[in-house]
Short mmCIF file of C-alpha atoms and ligand atoms in Angstrom, two decimals:
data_model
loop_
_atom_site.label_atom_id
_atom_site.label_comp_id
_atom_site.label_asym_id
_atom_site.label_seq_id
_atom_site.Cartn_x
_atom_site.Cartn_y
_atom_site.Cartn_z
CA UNK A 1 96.88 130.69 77.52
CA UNK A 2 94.30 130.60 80.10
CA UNK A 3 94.50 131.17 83.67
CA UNK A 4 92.11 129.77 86.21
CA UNK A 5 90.96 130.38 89.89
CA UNK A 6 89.00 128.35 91.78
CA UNK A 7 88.99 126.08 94.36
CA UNK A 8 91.87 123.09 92.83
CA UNK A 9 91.72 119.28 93.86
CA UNK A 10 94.41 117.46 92.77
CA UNK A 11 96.65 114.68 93.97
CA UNK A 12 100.20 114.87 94.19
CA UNK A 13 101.85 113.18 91.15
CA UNK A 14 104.83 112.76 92.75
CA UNK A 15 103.15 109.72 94.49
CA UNK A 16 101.20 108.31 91.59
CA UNK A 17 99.90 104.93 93.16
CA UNK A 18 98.50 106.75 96.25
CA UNK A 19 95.73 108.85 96.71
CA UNK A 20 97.01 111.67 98.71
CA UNK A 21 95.21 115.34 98.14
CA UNK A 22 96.13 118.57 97.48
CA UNK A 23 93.68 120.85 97.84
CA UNK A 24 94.08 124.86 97.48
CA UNK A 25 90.79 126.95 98.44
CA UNK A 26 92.57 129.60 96.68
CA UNK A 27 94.13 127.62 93.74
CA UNK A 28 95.28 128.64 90.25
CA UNK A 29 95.84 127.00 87.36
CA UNK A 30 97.54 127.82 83.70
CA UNK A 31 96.26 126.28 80.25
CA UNK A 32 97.97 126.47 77.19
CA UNK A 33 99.38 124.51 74.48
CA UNK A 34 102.85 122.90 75.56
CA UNK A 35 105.99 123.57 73.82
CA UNK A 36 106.12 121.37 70.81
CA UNK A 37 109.45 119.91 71.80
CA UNK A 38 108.05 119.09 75.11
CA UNK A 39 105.13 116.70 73.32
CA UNK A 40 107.45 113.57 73.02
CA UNK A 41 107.48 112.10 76.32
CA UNK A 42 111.00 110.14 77.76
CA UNK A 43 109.41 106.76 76.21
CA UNK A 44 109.11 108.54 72.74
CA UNK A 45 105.63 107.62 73.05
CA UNK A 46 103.17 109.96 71.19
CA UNK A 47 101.38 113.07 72.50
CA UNK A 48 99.02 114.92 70.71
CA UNK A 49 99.47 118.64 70.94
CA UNK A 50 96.08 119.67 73.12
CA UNK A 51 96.06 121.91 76.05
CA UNK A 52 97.79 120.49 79.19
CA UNK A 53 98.52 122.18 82.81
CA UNK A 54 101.52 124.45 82.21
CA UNK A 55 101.06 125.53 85.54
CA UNK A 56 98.94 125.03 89.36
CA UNK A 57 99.57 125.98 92.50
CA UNK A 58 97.84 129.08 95.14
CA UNK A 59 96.23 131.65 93.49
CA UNK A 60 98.38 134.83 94.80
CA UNK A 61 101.30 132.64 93.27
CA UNK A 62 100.10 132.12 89.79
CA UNK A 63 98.54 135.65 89.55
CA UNK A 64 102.15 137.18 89.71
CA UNK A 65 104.17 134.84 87.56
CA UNK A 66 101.88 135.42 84.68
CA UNK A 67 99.78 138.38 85.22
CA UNK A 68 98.90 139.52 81.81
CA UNK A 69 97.01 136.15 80.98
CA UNK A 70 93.55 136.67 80.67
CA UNK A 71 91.48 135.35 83.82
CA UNK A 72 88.57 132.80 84.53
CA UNK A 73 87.18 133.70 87.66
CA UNK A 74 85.17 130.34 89.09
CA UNK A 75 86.10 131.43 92.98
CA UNK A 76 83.34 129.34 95.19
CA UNK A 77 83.37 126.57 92.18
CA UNK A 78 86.18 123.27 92.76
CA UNK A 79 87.92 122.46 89.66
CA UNK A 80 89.00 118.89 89.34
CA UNK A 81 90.09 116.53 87.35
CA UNK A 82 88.12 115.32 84.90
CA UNK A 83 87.17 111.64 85.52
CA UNK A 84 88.21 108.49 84.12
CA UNK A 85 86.02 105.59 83.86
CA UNK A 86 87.70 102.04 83.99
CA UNK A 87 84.90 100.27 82.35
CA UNK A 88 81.85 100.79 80.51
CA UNK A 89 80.17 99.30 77.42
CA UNK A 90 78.48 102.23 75.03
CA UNK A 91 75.88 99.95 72.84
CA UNK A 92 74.53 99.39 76.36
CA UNK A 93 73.52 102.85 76.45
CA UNK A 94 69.68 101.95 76.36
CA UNK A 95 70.20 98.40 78.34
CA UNK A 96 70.61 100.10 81.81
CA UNK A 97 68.05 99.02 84.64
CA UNK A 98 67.24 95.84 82.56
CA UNK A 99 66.00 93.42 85.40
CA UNK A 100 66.95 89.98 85.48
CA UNK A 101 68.16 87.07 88.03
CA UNK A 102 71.67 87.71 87.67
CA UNK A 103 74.55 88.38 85.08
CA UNK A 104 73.86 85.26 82.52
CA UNK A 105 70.48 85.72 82.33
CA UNK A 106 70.56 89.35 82.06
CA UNK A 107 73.39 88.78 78.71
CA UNK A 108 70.79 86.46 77.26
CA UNK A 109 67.39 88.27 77.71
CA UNK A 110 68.48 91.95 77.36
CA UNK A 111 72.01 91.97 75.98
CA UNK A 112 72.62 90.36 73.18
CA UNK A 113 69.49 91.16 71.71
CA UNK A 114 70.18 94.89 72.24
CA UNK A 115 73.96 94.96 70.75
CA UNK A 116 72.90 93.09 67.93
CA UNK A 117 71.59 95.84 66.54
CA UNK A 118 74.85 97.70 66.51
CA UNK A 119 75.33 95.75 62.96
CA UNK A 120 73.70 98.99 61.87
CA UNK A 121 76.33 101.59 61.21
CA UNK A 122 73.62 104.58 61.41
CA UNK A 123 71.91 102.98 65.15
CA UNK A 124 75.25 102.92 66.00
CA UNK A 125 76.45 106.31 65.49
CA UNK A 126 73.01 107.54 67.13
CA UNK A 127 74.00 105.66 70.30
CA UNK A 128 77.63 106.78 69.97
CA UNK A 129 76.15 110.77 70.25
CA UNK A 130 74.25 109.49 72.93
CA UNK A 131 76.79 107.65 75.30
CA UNK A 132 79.42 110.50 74.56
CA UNK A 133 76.63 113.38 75.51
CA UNK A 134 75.99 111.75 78.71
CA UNK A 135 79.85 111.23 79.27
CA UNK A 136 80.64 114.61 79.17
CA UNK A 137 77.29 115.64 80.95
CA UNK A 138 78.97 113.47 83.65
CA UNK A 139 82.30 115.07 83.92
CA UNK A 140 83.89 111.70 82.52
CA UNK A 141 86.59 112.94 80.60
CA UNK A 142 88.19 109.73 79.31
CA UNK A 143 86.72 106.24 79.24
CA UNK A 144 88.00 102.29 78.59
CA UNK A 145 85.17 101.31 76.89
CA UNK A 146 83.45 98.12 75.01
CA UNK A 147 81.70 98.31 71.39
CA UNK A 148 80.02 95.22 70.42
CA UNK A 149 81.24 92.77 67.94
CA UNK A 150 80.66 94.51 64.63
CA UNK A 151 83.59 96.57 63.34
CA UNK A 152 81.62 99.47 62.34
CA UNK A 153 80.51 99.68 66.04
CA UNK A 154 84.09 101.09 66.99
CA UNK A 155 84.45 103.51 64.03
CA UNK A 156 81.40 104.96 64.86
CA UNK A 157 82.41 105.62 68.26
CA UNK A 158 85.47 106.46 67.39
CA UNK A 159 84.83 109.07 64.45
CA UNK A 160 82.85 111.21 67.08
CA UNK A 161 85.21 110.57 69.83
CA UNK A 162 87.72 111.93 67.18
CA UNK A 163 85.21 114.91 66.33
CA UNK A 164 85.38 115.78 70.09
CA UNK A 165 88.56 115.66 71.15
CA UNK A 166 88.30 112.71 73.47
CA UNK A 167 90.61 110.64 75.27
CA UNK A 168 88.87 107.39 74.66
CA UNK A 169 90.30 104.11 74.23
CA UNK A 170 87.46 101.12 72.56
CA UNK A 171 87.82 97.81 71.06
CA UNK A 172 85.81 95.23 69.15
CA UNK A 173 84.08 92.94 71.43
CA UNK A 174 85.54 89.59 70.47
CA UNK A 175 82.72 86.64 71.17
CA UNK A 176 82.60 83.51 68.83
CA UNK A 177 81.34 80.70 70.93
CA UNK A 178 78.12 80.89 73.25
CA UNK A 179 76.47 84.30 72.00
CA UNK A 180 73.19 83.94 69.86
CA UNK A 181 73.23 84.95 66.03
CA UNK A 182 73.65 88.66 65.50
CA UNK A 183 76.67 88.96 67.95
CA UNK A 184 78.54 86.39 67.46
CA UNK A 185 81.56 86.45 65.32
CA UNK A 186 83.94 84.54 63.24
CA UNK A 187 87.02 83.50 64.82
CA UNK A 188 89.62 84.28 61.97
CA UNK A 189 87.72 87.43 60.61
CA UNK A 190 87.67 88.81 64.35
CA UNK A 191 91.12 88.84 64.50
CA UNK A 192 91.47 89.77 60.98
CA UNK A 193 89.28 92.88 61.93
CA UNK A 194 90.45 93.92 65.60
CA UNK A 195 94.31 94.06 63.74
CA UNK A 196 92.74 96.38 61.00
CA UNK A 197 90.65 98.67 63.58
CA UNK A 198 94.11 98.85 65.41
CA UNK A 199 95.61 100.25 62.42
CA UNK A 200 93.03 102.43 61.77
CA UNK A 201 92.59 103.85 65.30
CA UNK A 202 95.49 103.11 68.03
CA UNK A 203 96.86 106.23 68.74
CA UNK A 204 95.40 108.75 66.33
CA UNK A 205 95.10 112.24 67.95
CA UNK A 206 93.78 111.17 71.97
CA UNK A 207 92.12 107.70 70.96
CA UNK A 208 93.48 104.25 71.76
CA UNK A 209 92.32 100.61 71.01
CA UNK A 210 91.58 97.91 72.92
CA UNK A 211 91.49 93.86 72.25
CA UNK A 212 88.65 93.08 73.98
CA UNK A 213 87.51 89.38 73.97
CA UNK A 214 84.51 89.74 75.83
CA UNK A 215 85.19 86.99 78.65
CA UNK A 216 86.51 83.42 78.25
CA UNK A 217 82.94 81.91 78.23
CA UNK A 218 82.77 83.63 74.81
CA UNK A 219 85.43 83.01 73.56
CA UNK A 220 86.86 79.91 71.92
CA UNK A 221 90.59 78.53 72.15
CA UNK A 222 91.46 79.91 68.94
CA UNK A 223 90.20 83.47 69.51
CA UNK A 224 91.57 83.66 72.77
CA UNK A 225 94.81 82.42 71.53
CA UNK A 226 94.63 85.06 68.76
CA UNK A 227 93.83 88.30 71.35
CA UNK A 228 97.13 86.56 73.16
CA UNK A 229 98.96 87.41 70.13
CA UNK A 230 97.77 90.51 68.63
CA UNK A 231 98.58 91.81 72.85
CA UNK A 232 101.69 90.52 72.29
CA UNK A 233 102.36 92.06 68.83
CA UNK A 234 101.41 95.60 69.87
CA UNK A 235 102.13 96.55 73.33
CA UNK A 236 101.11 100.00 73.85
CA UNK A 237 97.67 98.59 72.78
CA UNK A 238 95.09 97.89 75.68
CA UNK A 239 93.31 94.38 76.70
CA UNK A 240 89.84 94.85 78.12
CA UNK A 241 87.92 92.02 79.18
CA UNK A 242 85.46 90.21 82.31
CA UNK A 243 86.71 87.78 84.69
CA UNK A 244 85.31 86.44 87.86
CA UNK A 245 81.88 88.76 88.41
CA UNK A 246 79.05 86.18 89.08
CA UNK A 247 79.26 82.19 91.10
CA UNK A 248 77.29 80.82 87.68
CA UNK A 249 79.94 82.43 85.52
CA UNK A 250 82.87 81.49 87.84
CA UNK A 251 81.24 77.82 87.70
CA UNK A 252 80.76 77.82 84.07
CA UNK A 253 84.44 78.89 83.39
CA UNK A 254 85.47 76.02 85.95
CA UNK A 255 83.18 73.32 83.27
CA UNK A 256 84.99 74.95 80.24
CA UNK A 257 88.31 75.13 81.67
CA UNK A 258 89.01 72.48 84.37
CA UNK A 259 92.55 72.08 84.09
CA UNK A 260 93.54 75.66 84.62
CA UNK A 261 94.07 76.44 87.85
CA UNK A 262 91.13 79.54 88.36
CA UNK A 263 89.27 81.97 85.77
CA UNK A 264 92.15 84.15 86.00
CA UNK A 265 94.49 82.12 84.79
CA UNK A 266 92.55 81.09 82.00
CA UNK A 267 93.70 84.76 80.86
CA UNK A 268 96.97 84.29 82.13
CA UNK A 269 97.46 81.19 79.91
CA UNK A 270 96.79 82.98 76.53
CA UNK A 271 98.75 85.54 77.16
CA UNK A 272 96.47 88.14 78.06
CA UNK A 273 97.50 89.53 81.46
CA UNK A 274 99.88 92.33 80.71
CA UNK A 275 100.45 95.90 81.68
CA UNK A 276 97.29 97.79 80.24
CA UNK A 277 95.06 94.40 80.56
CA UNK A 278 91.67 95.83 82.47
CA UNK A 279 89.62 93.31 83.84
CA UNK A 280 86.65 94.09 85.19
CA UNK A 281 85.11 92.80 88.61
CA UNK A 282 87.88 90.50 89.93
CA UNK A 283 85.03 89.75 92.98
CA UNK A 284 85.76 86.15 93.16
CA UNK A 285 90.06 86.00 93.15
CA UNK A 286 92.08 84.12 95.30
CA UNK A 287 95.29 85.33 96.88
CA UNK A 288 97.27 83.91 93.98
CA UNK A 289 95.10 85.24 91.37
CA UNK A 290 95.46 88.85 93.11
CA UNK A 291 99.29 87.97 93.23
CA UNK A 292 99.17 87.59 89.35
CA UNK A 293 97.31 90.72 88.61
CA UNK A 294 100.32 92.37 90.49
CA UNK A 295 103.30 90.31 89.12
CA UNK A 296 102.06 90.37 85.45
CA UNK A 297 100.85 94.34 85.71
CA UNK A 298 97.52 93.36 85.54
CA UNK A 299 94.46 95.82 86.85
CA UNK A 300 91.00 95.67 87.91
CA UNK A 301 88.29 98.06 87.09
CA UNK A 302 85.96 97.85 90.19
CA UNK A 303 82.58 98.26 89.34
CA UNK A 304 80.36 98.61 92.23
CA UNK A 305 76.94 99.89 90.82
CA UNK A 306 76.88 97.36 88.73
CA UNK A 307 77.32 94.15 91.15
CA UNK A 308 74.83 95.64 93.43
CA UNK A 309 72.43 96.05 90.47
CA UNK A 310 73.29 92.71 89.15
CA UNK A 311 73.49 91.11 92.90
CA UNK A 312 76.87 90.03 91.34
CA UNK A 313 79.07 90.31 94.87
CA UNK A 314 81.85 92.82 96.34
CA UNK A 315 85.14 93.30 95.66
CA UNK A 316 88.08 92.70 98.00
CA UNK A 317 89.49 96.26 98.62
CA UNK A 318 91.60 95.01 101.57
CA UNK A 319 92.81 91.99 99.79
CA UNK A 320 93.68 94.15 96.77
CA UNK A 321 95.68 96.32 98.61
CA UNK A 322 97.45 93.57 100.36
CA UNK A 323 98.46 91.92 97.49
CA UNK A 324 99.45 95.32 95.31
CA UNK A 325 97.92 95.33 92.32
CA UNK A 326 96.18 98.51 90.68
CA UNK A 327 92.64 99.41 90.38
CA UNK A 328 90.13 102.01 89.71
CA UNK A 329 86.39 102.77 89.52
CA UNK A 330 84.08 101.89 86.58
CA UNK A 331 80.44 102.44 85.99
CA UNK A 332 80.24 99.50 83.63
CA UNK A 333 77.01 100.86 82.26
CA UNK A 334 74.32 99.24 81.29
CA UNK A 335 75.09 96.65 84.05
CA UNK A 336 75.65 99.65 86.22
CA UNK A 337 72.96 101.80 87.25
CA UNK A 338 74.47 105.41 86.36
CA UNK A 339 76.76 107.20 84.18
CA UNK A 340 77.66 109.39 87.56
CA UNK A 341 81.23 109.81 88.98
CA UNK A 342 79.30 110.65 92.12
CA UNK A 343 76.94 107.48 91.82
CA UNK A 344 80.01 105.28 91.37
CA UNK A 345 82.10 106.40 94.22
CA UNK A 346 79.08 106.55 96.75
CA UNK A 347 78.18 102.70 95.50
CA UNK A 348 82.35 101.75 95.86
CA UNK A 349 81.82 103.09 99.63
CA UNK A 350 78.75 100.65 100.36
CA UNK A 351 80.88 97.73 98.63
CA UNK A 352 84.08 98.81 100.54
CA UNK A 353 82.13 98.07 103.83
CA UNK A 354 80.45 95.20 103.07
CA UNK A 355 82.48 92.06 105.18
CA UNK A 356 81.62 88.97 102.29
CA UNK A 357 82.34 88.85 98.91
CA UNK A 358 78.99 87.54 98.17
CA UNK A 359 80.11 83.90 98.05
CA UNK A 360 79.85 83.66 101.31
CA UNK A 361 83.37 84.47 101.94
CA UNK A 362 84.44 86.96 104.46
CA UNK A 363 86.33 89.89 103.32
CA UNK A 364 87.29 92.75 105.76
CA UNK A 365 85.14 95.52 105.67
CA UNK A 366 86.72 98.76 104.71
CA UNK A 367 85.80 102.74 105.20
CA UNK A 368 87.34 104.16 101.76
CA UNK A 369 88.13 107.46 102.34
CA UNK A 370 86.35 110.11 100.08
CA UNK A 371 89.64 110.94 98.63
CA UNK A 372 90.85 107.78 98.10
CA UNK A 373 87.32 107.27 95.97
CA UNK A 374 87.53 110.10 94.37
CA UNK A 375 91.49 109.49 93.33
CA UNK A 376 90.39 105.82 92.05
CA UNK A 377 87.73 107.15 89.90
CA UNK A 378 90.89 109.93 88.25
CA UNK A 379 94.39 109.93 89.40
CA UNK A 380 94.29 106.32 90.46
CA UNK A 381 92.43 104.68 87.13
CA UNK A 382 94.74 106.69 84.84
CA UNK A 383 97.62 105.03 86.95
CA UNK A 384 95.70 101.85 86.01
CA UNK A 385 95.64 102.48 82.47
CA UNK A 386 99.48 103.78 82.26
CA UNK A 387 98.03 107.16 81.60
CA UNK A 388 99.30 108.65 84.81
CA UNK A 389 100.75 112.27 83.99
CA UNK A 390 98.77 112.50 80.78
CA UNK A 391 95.49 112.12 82.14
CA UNK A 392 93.62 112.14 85.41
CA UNK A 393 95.37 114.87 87.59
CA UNK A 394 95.79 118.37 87.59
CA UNK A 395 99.38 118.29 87.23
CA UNK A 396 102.57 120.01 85.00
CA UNK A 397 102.20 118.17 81.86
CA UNK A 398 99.04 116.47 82.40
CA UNK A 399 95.95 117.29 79.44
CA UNK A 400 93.50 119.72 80.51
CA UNK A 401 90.75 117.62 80.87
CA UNK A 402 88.93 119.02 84.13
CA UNK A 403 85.86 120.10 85.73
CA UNK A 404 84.27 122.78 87.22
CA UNK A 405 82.18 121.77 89.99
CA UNK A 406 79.72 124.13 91.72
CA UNK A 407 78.79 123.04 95.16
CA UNK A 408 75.59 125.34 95.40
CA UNK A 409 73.80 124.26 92.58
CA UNK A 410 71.69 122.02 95.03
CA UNK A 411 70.08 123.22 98.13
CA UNK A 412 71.19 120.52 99.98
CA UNK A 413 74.74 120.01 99.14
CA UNK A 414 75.02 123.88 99.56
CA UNK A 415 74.28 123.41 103.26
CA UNK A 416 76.32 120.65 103.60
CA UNK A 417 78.95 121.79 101.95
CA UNK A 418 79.15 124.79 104.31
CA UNK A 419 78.99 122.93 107.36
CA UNK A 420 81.91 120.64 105.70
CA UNK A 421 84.90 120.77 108.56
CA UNK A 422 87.79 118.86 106.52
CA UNK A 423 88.33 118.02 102.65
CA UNK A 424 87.33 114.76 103.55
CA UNK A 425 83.90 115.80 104.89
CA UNK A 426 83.54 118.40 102.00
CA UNK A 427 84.17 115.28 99.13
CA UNK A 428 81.96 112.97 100.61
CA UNK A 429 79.07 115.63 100.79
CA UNK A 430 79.97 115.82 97.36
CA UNK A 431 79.93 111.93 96.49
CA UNK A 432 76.77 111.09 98.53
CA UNK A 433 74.32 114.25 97.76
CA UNK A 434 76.21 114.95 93.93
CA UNK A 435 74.61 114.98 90.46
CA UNK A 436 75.10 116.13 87.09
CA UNK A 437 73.69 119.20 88.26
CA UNK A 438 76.42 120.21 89.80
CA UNK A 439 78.89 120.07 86.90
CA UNK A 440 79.02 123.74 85.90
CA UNK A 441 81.68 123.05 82.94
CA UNK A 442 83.56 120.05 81.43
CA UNK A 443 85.90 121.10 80.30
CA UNK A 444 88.28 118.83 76.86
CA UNK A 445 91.84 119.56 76.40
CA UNK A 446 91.09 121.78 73.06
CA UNK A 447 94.08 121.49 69.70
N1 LIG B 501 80.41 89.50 81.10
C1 LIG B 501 80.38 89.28 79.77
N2 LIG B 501 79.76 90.28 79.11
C2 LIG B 501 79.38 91.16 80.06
C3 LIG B 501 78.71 92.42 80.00
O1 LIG B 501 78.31 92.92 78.95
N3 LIG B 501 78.50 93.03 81.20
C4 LIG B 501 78.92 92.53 82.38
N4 LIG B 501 78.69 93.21 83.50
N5 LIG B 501 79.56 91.35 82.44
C5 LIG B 501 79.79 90.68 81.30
ZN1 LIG B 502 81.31 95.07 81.65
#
C-alpha cells in the first residue's frame, strides 16, 4: 500500500450524474490492492485485481488511520483523476490537422487513404505505441476508441493496451458500402470478425470491445442489422459510432434513409441505441432525438476540437441537459486538433457559449463551469460509459488511475494559479493556460 498527499480533486460519487467537487488542499489518499472478495462487484460483473482507492479524504485524517504506510509526498502538486476520453480514433494518429472543406471531404482525401494502411499488422502496432505514448503523456487514463476496419488493427492495439495495463475499450470499424478499396469490408466476414475479436478481447484484464459501425452512410442494411444483433447478443459489450456531425452528412443520411424519421433513428431502428451506445457529435438532434438518447440509455461523446477544426457545428449543452441524457468530452483525434484534456475542455467552453448550432439554429449559449468540464472529461464520461465507480473518480473502490498535476511547471500558470481565489478560478487557469507539461506523473492502476 501506498499513501499519497497532495492537493485531491475529486467529485463526490455519491452524486454520480453531477459534477459537484471535492477538493482537499491538504488531501490524502491510500493505494493498494483490494481484498480479493471485494473484486466481484453487486452485478457479478468482472474486476480485475489492480490497485484501486482503498482510501481519500484530509491529509491529518489519513496520516493517523494508517501511519506506518510508506508516504508520497507531492504537497503543492493536485492529484486527479485520470481522464477518460469519450471518443477518439488511434490509426488517425498521423491524420490530425489534415485540412479540408469539411467532414466528407476530409474522410475521402486524408482518411481513408491513411487507415488503409492499417491492413499492415507491423504499421499498425507502430501507431498503436504511438497513440498509447501520447495517451498517457496526456494524462488520459482510459479511452473509447476506433481501429479501422482490419481485424489485426484491434489486436494490435489491444496487445499493448494489455502490455500496459490500460483501461481501453476498441472495436473494428465496421464500413462496407461507400468507403474506397482498402477500407472497406465484407458484410458477413465483418460480423464474422467483430464476434471473434469480442471473444478474444471483451473483458480480458481492463480491456473492453466495442461494435463500431462507423456511421450509417457506411454501412449497409445488412451490416447495420448485424451490429443490431451482435449489441443485442452481448450486452456488457459497447456500441461506438457517428451520428449527426456535419449538414452534408445529415443530408446524405436523409437521401439514404428517407423514411426514418431523423439520423438518429436510423440507429434506433437496428437496434443500436442501448446503454453503453457512444455516439459521437449529436450537433444536429432534435428534441425527440435527445429524448431517445435518454429513454433508450443512449450517450453522446461531445467533441468540440474537432467541430471547430472541421467547421462541423456546436453541440446543444442546454438542450442536452433539458432533455437528460448523458455525455462527456472526447478529443476525437485526428478530426480533433489535440490529444490534451486541457485542449478539450478549453474548446467545450468556446462551444458551450456559442448561441447556434451551426445550422443556423439558435441554441442557448452556456458558461460551463470549469468543474463541470473537467467532471465531463472523468467522473461524468465514465458515468457515460457505465464505468462510474471503477473508473474516473478518486473514490473507495474506484482503480487508481490518476494524475499528478504540477501547477508551476509553467511560468504563467504558476502566477495564475497563485492569484486563483476559488477552485473554480484555480481549474480554469488550469484548462485555458494547461499542457502536457504540467503532468508530473500518470499514474496506471498497477496488478
Ligand atoms: N464520420 C465517419 N467517420 C468519421 C471519422 O473518422 N471522423 C469523424 N469526425 N467523423 C466521422
Ligand atoms: Zn470520430
Amino acid at each position: 500500500m501506498k499513501l499519497y498527499r497532495a492537493s485531491v480533486l475529486r467529485f463526490d460519487p455519491a452524486q454520480p450524474q453531477h459534477a459537484m467537487p471535492i477538493f482537499d488542499a491538504d488531501g490524502g489518499v491510500l493505494v493498494g490492492l483490494p481484498e480479493t472478495d471485494k473484486l466481484n462487484t453487486a452485478d457479478h460483473s468482472h474486476r480485475p485485481a489492480v490497485e484501486q482507492f482503498l482510501d481519500v479524504g484530509p491529509w491529518a485524517t489519513l496520516r493517523e488511520r494508517y501511519p506506518h504506510v510508506p508516504v508520497h509526498d507531492y504537497s503543492g502538486r493536485v492529484l486527479a483523476p485520470g481522464f477518460v476520453d469519450l471518443h477518439v480514433h488511434y490509426p488517425q494518429t498521423d491524420v490530425m490537422g489534415s485540412p479540408a472543406d469539411g467532414l466528407l471531404p476530409w474522410l475521402e482525401q486524408y482518411t481513408f487513404p491513411h487507415e488503409s494502411r492499417f491492413a499492415d499488422a507491423n504499421y499498425a502496432a507502430q501507431v498503436a505505441e504511438v497513440f498509447l505514448d501520447e495517451l498517457q503523456r496526456h494524462g488520459v487514463t482510459t479511452a473509447l476508441t476506433f481501429a479501422t476496419s482490419h481485424p489485426e488493427s484491434v489486436n494490435a492495439l489491444m496487445q499493448q493496451a494489455s502490455e500496459r495495463g490500460l483501461r481501453l475499450i476498441a472495436g473494428k470499424v465496421l464500413q462496407d458500402r461507400h468507403s474506397p478499396d482498402g477500407v472497406r469490408d465484407d458484410t458477413e466476414q465483418s460480423l464474422v470478425d467483430t464476434e471473434a475479436l469480442i471473444n478474444r478481447w471483451h473483458g480480458q484484464g481492463r480491456l473492453g470491445y466495442a461494435i463500431t459501425p462507423r456511421f450509417a452512410p457506411s454501412c449497409s442494411d445488412a451490416q447495420m442489422r448485424g451490429a443490431g444483433e451482435l449489441a443485442q447478443r452481448f450486452p456488457s459489450v459497447w456500441v461506438q459510432s457517428h451520428v449527426a456531425e456535419n449538414l452534408d452528412e445529415v443530408r446524405w443520411v436523409q437521401e439514404l434513409y428517407p423514411k426514418s424519421r431523423s439520423y438518429l433513428s436510423v440507429y434506433d431502428d437496428f437496434g443500436l441505441l442501448r446503454p453503453r451506445a457512444v455516439y459521437a457529435h449529436c450537433i444536429y438532434l432534435d428534441a425527440q432525438d435527445r429524448a431517445l438518447m435518454r429513454d433508450t440509455g443512449t450517450v453522446a461523446a461531445v467533441s468540440p476540437t474537432s467541430n471547430l477544426f472541421l467547421g462541423s457545428g456546436f453541440f446543444d449543452y442546454a438542450a442536452a441537459d433539458e432533455a437528460g441524457h448523458l455525455y462527456g468530452l472526447a478529443s476525437d483525434v485526428g478530426g480533433g486538433t489535440s490529444f490534451s484534456p486541457f485542449q478539450t475542455m478549453l474548446a467545450a467552453y468556446y462551444v458551450g457559449r456559442a448561441n447556434v448550432n451551426g445550422g443556423g439554429q439558435h441554441k442557448r449559449g452556456v458558461s460551463l463551469k470549469p468543474s463541470h468540464l473537467w467532471w465531463q472529461h472523468t467522473a461524468g464520461a465514465a458515468q457515460a460509459l457505465g464505468l462510474q465507480g471503477v473508473v474516473g473518480n478518486i473514490a473507495i473502490g474506484c482503480e487508481a488511475d490518476f494524475v499528478i498535476i504540477n501547477p508551476q511547471a509553467q511560468p504563467l500558470l504558476a502566477r495564475k494559479w497563485q492569484q486563483a481565489q476559488s477552485l473554480e478560478e484555480a481549474l480554469f487557469a488550469l484548462i485555458v493556460l494547461g499542457d502536457d507539461r504540467v503532468m508530473e506523473t500518470v499514474h496506471v492502476a498497477q496488478q
